[in-house]
């Protein structure tokens, strides 16, 4: 099985330096693109590969790039930003790539910047990824001193420089327009769209924001071609995907697998199934902002097209597993606490609604639940749904709640009837276990 | 007041951006590296250096969880309280740490050694429950391990 994105990652060892990276074919895609291809040809390859964004929304990458103004009269400078803010609860995939192969981040930026003719790049890294910051600084410095960043790359007239920006801890910075405000030194409130960043982004200039994992695909597509790339996937979505599993499974972790591997394979073969004494109840397929799927859906492929059939989304592709010894209401309460706390406060339905849902869930957990609470919760899932807020934080927050009310309704009702959390006394939600 | 050393480090950060204001987060982090937190005095000097008003800079500072506008202890403990760590028992760990250090979340111990703060998912959910102390990540925690780990931060 080919694992292009993680092929150079050596567990427990330092990542490859520039020489080692080059010995394994590193920077060949950058050289090939810059020396032998027109920017539009690189864009076309990415479009034909059907690569879709790995940051959660799954937007087609080639299509996104096609909105960037090209040619001599395009506004300058143009910017490329790697979204390395990774703060979606339950998501731990970009860290692996950044810490395991930082030179691939640099090369991915060079190739992608060439495709949209960006002169300046930023890697927007969350503050807590200290090791990644150290390794990226080193990789950038090495690349710059070898002439792989800076002026006239590979003897061409293409120039591109890359900078690392480390943030200071706030989930909303991952939203691409909030990220731009954050980079400009403002409070990280999302911007209203249009205009879209591709035409008016950083300091009003054309800007593409792309997830780390998305970018890591680009050099491989350029180097080995579309046919090879599409052949990596199981279904008609090509390539590989970083999948992860956390929760009470035997071997939590992250694996690069063919796009479209089924949830059951990931859960049972790679994560080793449930821990002894725990049974499966459901999972969020890709981070906190996705809807629960249950046992009956596990044979669906984990890809962008299949998950909607189960009423959910692939999101980031890192699953969070709910087991029978963990309270589903407490689970959702934990998530809504996160979303309420991280709301930027711009839209009333978001900041008021999310803290209200958190309070209702807290009441249920503490034995103060009333029968009308379930209707109130359902009402919120509608009021805070898509299209009512400036960004996707709020509707994303409603996905786990809405689906939990559907799949685990009886558990919500038990909290109300028994006036307590049925899981509390069993000690199921306390105590570290492995 | 900023020291020459701080000024130098801040200038180096600012070179990466087309305008000074964009470097304000990195600049505050430089100050924090030297003092642990951003005092009113530092904030004033920084605002002057960056061409921002104090209110503007304060607005940015308070937006972020990891810019500290109050003094913190010699070591900052960040306990993850997001979903995968919750499933793995972070509530019990929090109980253990708060009683062991004798402080509640958000507080600093009387000897100035530790400040204890909650943090959102640290992107290490396969090792839940997880915490950070200063720049170090610690995963697969149990109450016994926490006791040993904490001893390494005098
Ligand atoms: C609240 C919120 C947080 C987000 N956080 C991240 C993040 O940490 N990393 C990321 O790549 N995308 C994140 N996104 C998605 C970005 O807005 C954007 O869609 C993505 O970076 C685009 O890259 P892609 O097309 O390569 O996925 C977030 C979106 C929202 C609404
Ligand atoms: S939905 Fe929430 S987080 Fe997004 S812009 Fe509105 S208030 Fe801010
Ligand atoms: S939930 Fe704690 S590290 Fe992800």
XYZ file of C-alpha atoms and ligand atoms in Angstrom:
631
model
C 0.000 0.000 0.000
C 1.443 3.375 -0.962
C 1.553 6.080 1.680
C 2.930 9.142 -0.081
C 2.111 11.672 2.646
C 3.706 9.742 5.485
C 6.326 7.697 3.611
C 9.240 9.630 5.087
C 7.984 9.698 8.644
C 10.146 7.678 11.004
C 8.437 7.073 14.314
C 10.489 8.054 17.360
C 13.205 9.701 15.232
C 13.906 13.225 14.113
C 12.451 14.116 10.723
C 14.603 14.094 7.599
C 16.880 17.062 7.052
C 17.161 18.644 3.626
C 19.811 16.236 2.288
C 17.884 13.153 3.385
C 14.659 14.604 2.048
C 16.283 15.216 -1.331
C 17.783 11.717 -1.414
C 14.258 10.338 -1.268
C 13.009 12.440 -4.172
C 12.276 15.569 -2.169
C 12.025 18.924 -4.009
C 11.775 17.077 -7.341
C 8.127 18.068 -7.676
C 9.043 21.687 -6.973
C 11.833 21.588 -9.544
C 9.603 19.885 -12.103
C 6.728 22.341 -11.642
C 8.837 25.483 -11.685
C 11.178 24.449 -14.506
C 8.915 22.532 -16.844
C 5.296 23.455 -16.223
C 3.115 26.521 -16.616
C 1.234 27.559 -13.462
C -2.064 26.752 -15.165
C -0.795 23.228 -15.914
C -0.170 22.635 -12.209
C -3.647 23.956 -11.452
C -5.119 21.642 -14.078
C -3.372 18.607 -12.562
C -4.782 19.431 -9.150
C -8.254 19.919 -10.605
C -8.074 16.624 -12.506
C -6.845 14.811 -9.404
C -10.198 15.756 -7.747
C -8.286 16.671 -4.579
C -10.690 18.065 -1.969
C -9.795 20.100 1.119
C -8.850 18.084 4.201
C -9.552 20.886 6.694
C -13.162 19.869 7.211
C -15.292 21.358 4.453
C -14.014 19.275 1.529
C -14.064 22.056 -1.043
C -12.443 21.167 -4.401
C -8.881 22.500 -4.294
C -8.439 23.050 -8.043
C -11.704 24.958 -8.213
C -10.627 27.165 -5.315
C -7.373 28.011 -7.096
C -9.204 28.825 -10.319
C -10.738 31.916 -8.668
C -7.312 33.482 -8.100
C -6.614 36.286 -10.587
C -3.709 35.293 -12.818
C -1.557 37.082 -15.354
C 0.480 40.249 -15.344
C -2.271 42.601 -14.222
C -3.297 40.461 -11.212
C -2.953 42.338 -7.892
C 0.362 41.695 -6.109
C 1.639 40.258 -3.918
C -0.537 37.173 -3.803
C -0.472 35.015 -0.689
C -0.644 31.331 0.125
C -1.464 30.362 3.708
C -1.176 26.903 5.237
C -3.857 26.426 7.864
C -1.999 24.603 10.636
C -4.277 25.787 13.429
C -5.597 22.243 14.097
C -7.839 22.844 17.123
C -10.938 20.860 16.159
C -11.502 18.577 19.170
C -10.625 14.991 18.353
C -8.371 15.967 15.434
C -4.711 15.009 15.496
C -3.491 14.508 11.944
C -1.732 17.694 10.815
C 0.537 17.479 13.849
C 1.813 14.121 12.580
C 2.654 15.565 9.161
C 4.264 18.738 10.491
C 6.403 17.002 13.100
C 7.175 14.008 10.916
C 8.095 15.673 7.631
C 8.459 19.466 7.802
C 10.330 19.705 4.489
C 7.270 18.354 2.757
C 5.350 21.320 4.160
C 7.901 23.651 2.609
C 7.890 21.857 -0.747
C 4.070 21.714 -0.808
C 3.998 25.461 -0.294
C 6.496 26.087 -3.104
C 4.581 23.961 -5.630
C 1.161 25.332 -4.647
C 2.411 28.924 -4.570
C 3.833 28.434 -8.059
C 0.429 27.227 -9.296
C -1.286 30.427 -8.153
C 1.838 32.594 -8.591
C 1.930 33.655 -4.954
C 5.041 35.525 -3.809
C 4.610 35.158 -0.074
C 3.502 32.277 2.118
C 2.632 31.924 5.791
C 2.248 28.779 7.830
C -0.339 29.650 10.472
C 0.554 27.306 13.322
C -1.280 26.919 16.615
C 0.717 28.054 19.601
C 0.803 24.718 21.408
C 2.606 22.890 18.577
C 6.029 23.807 19.946
C 7.914 20.887 18.430
C 6.394 21.525 15.004
C 7.412 25.195 15.293
C 11.012 24.302 16.033
C 11.206 21.797 13.162
C 9.500 24.108 10.670
C 11.845 26.984 11.519
C 14.742 24.674 10.812
C 13.308 23.335 7.541
C 12.510 26.839 6.289
C 16.029 28.038 7.104
C 17.594 25.039 5.368
C 15.430 25.490 2.285
C 16.196 29.197 2.143
C 19.939 28.660 2.391
C 19.762 26.158 -0.493
C 17.872 28.594 -2.676
C 14.597 26.657 -2.509
C 12.926 29.687 -0.982
C 13.638 33.267 -1.934
C 14.404 34.793 -5.297
C 14.488 33.028 -8.689
C 13.754 29.495 -7.560
C 15.412 26.735 -9.587
C 16.860 29.293 -11.957
C 13.423 30.582 -13.004
C 11.931 34.013 -12.579
C 9.565 32.685 -9.884
C 10.247 34.028 -6.386
C 8.570 32.849 -3.217
C 9.347 33.321 0.441
C 7.786 31.497 3.339
C 7.263 32.510 6.974
C 6.087 30.742 10.077
C 3.433 32.509 12.149
C 2.587 31.047 15.536
C -0.790 31.907 17.000
C -1.895 32.307 20.605
C -4.743 29.915 21.137
C -8.273 30.456 19.840
C -10.258 27.894 17.833
C -11.943 30.470 15.606
C -8.544 31.348 14.084
C -8.882 28.123 12.072
C -11.819 29.585 10.142
C -10.132 30.913 7.062
C -11.291 34.521 7.153
C -10.797 34.786 10.927
C -7.329 33.434 10.280
C -6.658 36.295 7.863
C -7.747 38.880 10.430
C -5.571 37.154 12.999
C -2.562 37.262 10.670
C -3.156 40.961 10.099
C -2.921 41.512 13.858
C -6.624 42.064 14.455
C -9.119 40.260 16.661
C -9.838 36.972 14.927
C -13.460 37.573 13.926
C -14.520 35.959 10.619
C -15.153 38.263 7.654
C -18.425 38.351 5.787
C -18.162 36.799 2.341
C -18.057 37.794 -0.497
C -15.450 38.963 -1.249
C -13.716 35.604 -0.967
C -10.068 35.403 0.060
C -9.048 34.213 -3.418
C -9.741 37.708 -4.716
C -9.448 39.843 -1.574
C -7.715 38.122 1.321
C -4.641 39.121 3.326
C -4.260 42.904 3.215
C -6.884 42.855 0.466
C -4.730 40.792 -1.897
C -5.600 37.461 -3.544
C -5.030 34.719 -0.967
C -5.518 30.975 -0.827
C -5.906 29.291 2.571
C -5.406 25.568 2.539
C -5.263 22.841 5.163
C -1.868 21.243 5.852
C -2.901 17.764 4.713
C -4.448 19.117 1.514
C -1.173 20.821 0.614
C 0.894 17.699 1.354
C -0.922 15.956 -1.529
C 0.125 18.480 -4.157
C 3.814 17.544 -4.754
C 2.840 13.893 -5.239
C 0.197 14.752 -7.798
C 2.737 16.836 -9.703
C 5.444 14.213 -9.504
C 3.499 11.059 -10.315
C 0.516 12.326 -12.246
C -3.231 12.214 -11.966
C -3.752 8.609 -12.973
C -1.409 7.299 -10.297
C -2.961 9.595 -7.704
C -6.528 8.617 -8.448
C -5.545 4.952 -8.351
C -4.527 5.308 -4.708
C -8.126 5.620 -3.535
C -10.691 2.836 -3.246
C -13.681 4.617 -4.713
C -13.785 7.381 -7.265
C -12.333 9.909 -4.825
C -8.621 9.516 -5.384
C -5.563 9.682 -3.183
C -4.999 8.711 0.396
C -6.431 10.158 3.600
C -5.103 10.447 7.111
C -7.644 8.712 9.309
C -7.559 8.725 13.082
C -9.435 7.136 15.955
C -9.623 8.207 19.600
C -11.764 7.055 22.512
C -11.897 3.691 24.259
C -10.429 1.646 21.430
C -7.457 -0.696 21.790
C -4.998 1.241 19.614
C -5.913 4.901 19.192
C -3.859 6.485 16.420
C -3.553 7.957 12.930
C -3.007 6.039 9.685
C -2.633 7.041 6.049
C -4.967 4.752 4.076
C -6.637 4.691 0.671
C -9.391 7.289 0.436
C -12.671 5.445 0.878
C -11.485 2.839 3.387
C -14.579 1.826 5.349
C -15.184 3.053 8.870
C -15.334 -0.552 10.062
C -11.882 -1.358 8.665
C -10.383 1.701 10.303
C -12.085 1.029 13.607
C -11.540 -2.711 13.793
C -8.346 -3.439 11.867
C -6.354 -0.312 12.571
C -7.690 0.853 15.918
C -8.008 -2.748 17.099
C -11.687 -2.528 18.009
C -13.136 -1.517 21.358
C -11.232 -1.898 24.629
C -12.083 -4.979 26.685
C -15.362 -4.410 28.500
C -16.568 -1.575 26.275
C -19.039 -1.767 23.422
C -19.482 0.545 20.499
C -22.411 2.958 20.414
C -21.530 5.523 17.792
C -18.845 7.831 16.467
C -18.250 11.301 15.131
C -16.473 10.641 11.813
C -14.316 13.742 11.592
C -13.969 15.910 14.659
C -16.382 17.620 17.016
C -18.405 19.410 14.318
C -19.678 16.263 12.608
C -22.875 14.274 13.261
C -22.956 10.860 14.973
C -23.111 7.726 12.887
C -24.030 4.365 14.419
C -23.300 0.662 13.895
C -25.516 0.388 10.804
C -23.347 2.904 8.943
C -19.943 1.419 9.664
C -19.563 -0.262 6.286
C -19.733 3.071 4.496
C -16.476 4.291 2.951
C -14.891 7.210 4.778
C -15.007 9.732 1.977
C -16.695 13.003 1.171
C -19.539 11.510 -0.854
C -20.509 8.593 1.362
C -20.845 10.126 4.829
C -23.773 12.388 3.886
C -25.737 9.180 3.250
C -25.489 8.575 6.986
C -26.529 12.164 7.716
C -22.986 13.173 8.553
C -19.776 14.492 6.974
C -16.221 13.239 6.765
C -14.926 16.454 8.345
C -11.285 16.021 9.266
C -11.425 12.201 9.065
C -10.397 11.686 12.685
C -13.128 9.746 14.487
C -14.184 10.071 18.109
C -15.774 6.904 19.447
C -18.633 6.827 21.944
C -18.823 3.648 24.034
C -21.527 2.223 26.298
C -19.769 3.291 29.504
C -19.669 6.944 28.475
C -22.755 9.143 28.791
C -23.926 10.498 25.415
C -25.462 13.555 27.096
C -22.212 14.279 28.929
C -20.360 13.770 25.645
C -22.467 16.391 23.882
C -22.321 18.697 26.896
C -18.524 18.604 26.681
C -18.702 19.573 22.996
C -21.203 22.395 23.499
C -19.091 23.767 26.333
C -16.208 23.930 23.864
C -18.235 25.621 21.128
C -19.867 28.117 23.498
C -16.478 29.035 24.938
C -14.875 29.422 21.498
C -17.704 31.432 19.864
C -16.235 34.747 18.754
C -19.420 36.562 19.732
C -20.230 38.213 16.413
C -23.592 36.519 15.737
C -26.281 36.500 18.415
C -27.683 33.027 17.587
C -24.199 31.622 18.075
C -23.007 33.156 21.330
C -26.400 33.228 23.025
C -27.710 29.976 21.618
C -24.607 27.925 22.295
C -24.336 28.915 25.929
C -28.056 28.254 26.339
C -27.701 24.723 24.942
C -24.716 24.192 27.207
C -26.790 25.221 30.252
C -29.646 22.891 29.288
C -27.264 19.949 28.863
C -25.600 20.804 32.162
C -29.035 20.741 33.810
C -29.749 17.303 32.352
C -26.433 15.975 33.591
C -27.016 17.367 37.063
C -30.505 15.990 37.477
C -32.377 19.236 36.819
C -33.726 18.194 33.422
C -37.339 18.991 32.493
C -39.425 17.319 29.765
C -39.536 20.522 27.702
C -35.728 20.631 27.523
C -35.600 18.235 24.597
C -37.869 20.498 22.563
C -35.716 23.479 23.499
C -32.609 21.638 22.339
C -34.295 20.650 19.080
C -35.379 24.245 18.556
C -31.768 25.365 18.905
C -30.529 22.874 16.342
C -32.886 24.610 13.888
C -32.273 28.205 14.977
C -28.506 27.857 14.851
C -28.518 25.856 11.617
C -26.665 26.664 8.403
C -27.175 30.098 6.870
C -27.985 31.949 10.083
C -24.484 32.858 11.144
C -21.351 34.370 9.597
C -19.301 31.208 9.917
C -19.655 27.458 10.211
C -18.767 27.238 13.915
C -22.376 27.437 15.093
C -23.994 25.048 12.601
C -21.049 22.695 13.179
C -21.802 22.796 16.897
C -25.364 21.682 16.250
C -24.432 18.578 14.229
C -23.402 16.367 17.157
C -26.351 17.620 19.231
C -28.969 17.116 16.548
C -27.709 13.620 15.751
C -27.390 12.650 19.425
C -31.021 13.647 19.961
C -31.897 11.339 17.098
C -29.740 8.315 17.918
C -29.622 8.514 21.715
C -32.972 10.084 22.531
C -33.842 7.412 25.096
C -30.693 8.321 27.025
C -31.693 11.983 27.129
C -35.140 10.952 28.379
C -33.661 8.737 31.093
C -31.775 11.728 32.459
C -35.076 13.553 32.830
C -37.084 10.665 34.290
C -34.405 9.522 36.711
C -33.414 13.101 37.573
C -29.747 12.188 37.368
C -27.089 11.047 34.947
C -27.423 7.252 34.847
C -23.697 6.936 34.125
C -22.425 8.934 37.060
C -22.742 6.331 39.820
C -21.047 3.623 37.808
C -17.972 5.784 37.743
C -17.949 5.364 33.994
C -16.910 8.874 33.132
C -14.233 9.233 35.773
C -10.819 7.713 36.128
C -8.193 7.353 33.431
C -8.243 3.981 31.759
C -6.447 2.481 28.893
C 9.705 49.168 29.267
C 11.220 46.756 26.813
C 14.794 45.576 27.185
C 17.218 45.808 24.255
C 17.087 42.045 23.982
C 13.284 42.069 23.711
C 13.382 44.886 21.180
C 15.841 42.989 19.050
C 13.770 39.808 19.109
C 10.592 41.739 18.308
C 12.232 43.525 15.368
C 13.238 40.121 13.987
C 9.631 38.929 14.216
C 8.281 42.062 12.545
C 10.458 41.577 9.460
C 8.183 38.764 8.340
C 5.160 41.024 7.861
C 4.446 43.947 5.545
C 3.137 46.000 8.460
C 4.061 46.153 12.114
C 0.638 45.533 13.510
C 0.598 42.038 11.993
C 3.451 41.112 14.299
C 1.595 42.069 17.466
C 0.838 38.527 18.616
C 4.417 37.392 18.072
C 5.639 40.559 19.803
C 3.503 39.878 22.859
C 4.824 36.334 22.881
C 8.392 37.643 22.958
C 7.551 39.675 26.040
C 5.894 36.648 27.538
C 8.961 34.497 26.931
C 10.986 36.916 29.021
C 8.503 37.771 31.772
C 5.892 35.042 31.695
C 3.108 37.592 31.075
C 2.318 40.944 29.457
C 2.097 43.742 32.027
C 0.346 47.088 31.443
C 3.774 48.664 31.131
C 4.926 46.232 28.475
C 1.620 46.596 26.653
C 2.091 50.381 26.491
C 5.614 50.115 25.135
C 4.557 47.479 22.648
C 1.626 49.546 21.390
C 3.978 52.470 20.826
C 6.450 50.265 18.964
C 3.742 48.719 16.784
C 1.900 51.938 16.018
C -1.292 50.734 17.677
C -3.362 52.279 20.441
C -3.254 50.518 23.797
C -6.957 49.721 23.405
C -6.369 48.051 20.061
C -3.532 45.949 21.387
C -5.466 45.111 24.533
C -8.383 44.006 22.337
C -6.102 41.576 20.533
C -4.404 40.404 23.728
C -7.653 39.520 25.477
C -8.931 37.640 22.435
C -6.340 34.901 22.795
C -6.231 32.267 25.517
C -2.467 32.088 25.666
C -1.601 35.764 26.034
C -1.489 36.266 29.787
C -2.463 39.685 31.133
C -1.897 38.577 34.723
C 1.260 37.154 36.265
C 1.566 33.386 36.030
C 3.629 30.869 37.954
C 7.102 29.643 36.948
C 5.388 26.796 35.130
C 2.054 26.806 33.353
C 0.092 23.560 33.351
C -2.466 23.264 30.555
C -4.940 20.435 31.161
C -6.881 19.349 28.084
C -10.615 19.212 28.770
C -11.874 18.445 25.250
C -13.835 15.412 24.204
C -11.301 12.603 23.781
C -9.599 13.511 27.056
C -12.991 13.755 28.741
C -13.844 10.234 27.571
C -10.527 9.146 29.065
C -11.169 10.689 32.448
C -9.760 14.224 32.449
C -12.362 15.287 35.055
C -10.816 12.932 37.589
C -7.313 14.105 36.694
C -8.355 17.703 37.189
C -9.711 16.787 40.614
C -6.439 15.128 41.468
C -4.229 17.974 40.258
C -6.247 20.719 41.903
C -6.210 18.974 45.269
C -2.543 18.072 45.014
C -1.476 21.607 44.149
C -4.079 23.132 46.431
C -5.373 25.501 43.740
C -8.443 25.723 41.554
C -8.352 25.979 37.765
C -7.182 29.448 36.759
C -5.161 29.956 39.935
C -1.463 30.164 40.757
C 0.018 28.305 43.708
C 1.071 30.426 46.688
C 4.757 29.586 46.132
C 4.475 30.899 42.564
C 5.465 27.543 41.112
C 2.436 26.549 39.054
C -0.466 28.146 37.243
C -3.208 25.707 36.300
C -5.332 26.349 33.206
C -7.775 24.404 31.069
C -6.941 24.049 27.377
C -8.874 22.837 24.341
C -7.874 19.700 22.419
C -4.083 19.563 22.126
C -4.157 17.466 18.954
C -2.825 14.417 20.766
C -6.134 12.637 21.339
C -4.588 9.219 20.673
C -2.689 9.770 23.923
C -5.629 11.092 25.957
C -5.728 12.270 28.650
C -3.106 14.873 27.842
C -1.563 17.977 29.399
C 1.200 20.432 28.620
C 3.633 21.868 31.127
C 5.450 24.851 29.641
C 6.580 23.588 26.198
C 6.319 19.876 26.964
C 3.473 17.575 26.058
C 2.608 14.718 28.416
C 0.155 12.025 27.350
C -1.421 8.750 28.476
C -1.687 10.275 31.947
C -2.691 8.551 35.134
C -2.879 10.163 38.561
C 0.376 8.460 39.645
C 2.203 9.650 36.551
C 1.058 13.205 37.039
C 2.615 13.193 40.498
C 5.981 12.133 39.060
C 5.841 14.526 36.119
C 5.021 17.533 38.282
C 8.142 16.860 40.384
C 10.299 17.582 37.350
C 9.254 21.245 37.333
C 10.835 22.922 40.377
C -14.600 27.338 13.428
C -13.773 26.767 12.334
C -12.494 26.278 12.614
C -11.701 25.747 11.610
N -10.458 25.265 11.934
C -9.675 24.781 10.941
C -8.359 24.299 11.232
O -7.906 24.312 12.376
N -7.607 23.829 10.217
C -8.074 23.801 8.933
O -7.350 23.384 8.031
N -9.297 24.247 8.627
C -10.110 24.732 9.593
N -11.353 25.205 9.272
C -11.761 25.217 7.843
C -11.219 26.475 7.163
O -12.157 27.531 7.294
C -10.992 26.271 5.666
O -12.153 25.726 5.112
C -9.851 25.362 5.361
O -8.670 25.773 5.984
C -9.635 25.333 3.871
O -8.634 24.423 3.528
P -8.950 23.075 2.753
O -9.851 23.405 1.597
O -7.611 22.618 2.327
O -9.614 22.154 3.722
C -12.177 25.714 10.277
C -13.462 26.203 10.003
C -14.256 26.710 11.014
C -15.619 27.209 10.674
S -20.999 31.701 14.019
Fe -20.150 32.099 16.054
S -17.943 31.920 15.785
Fe -18.819 32.152 13.707
S -18.785 34.372 13.318
Fe -20.762 33.941 14.258
S -20.416 34.282 16.486
Fe -18.414 34.092 15.521
S -9.158 15.960 23.264
Fe -7.423 16.157 24.553
S -5.814 16.101 23.109
Fe -7.556 16.008 21.810
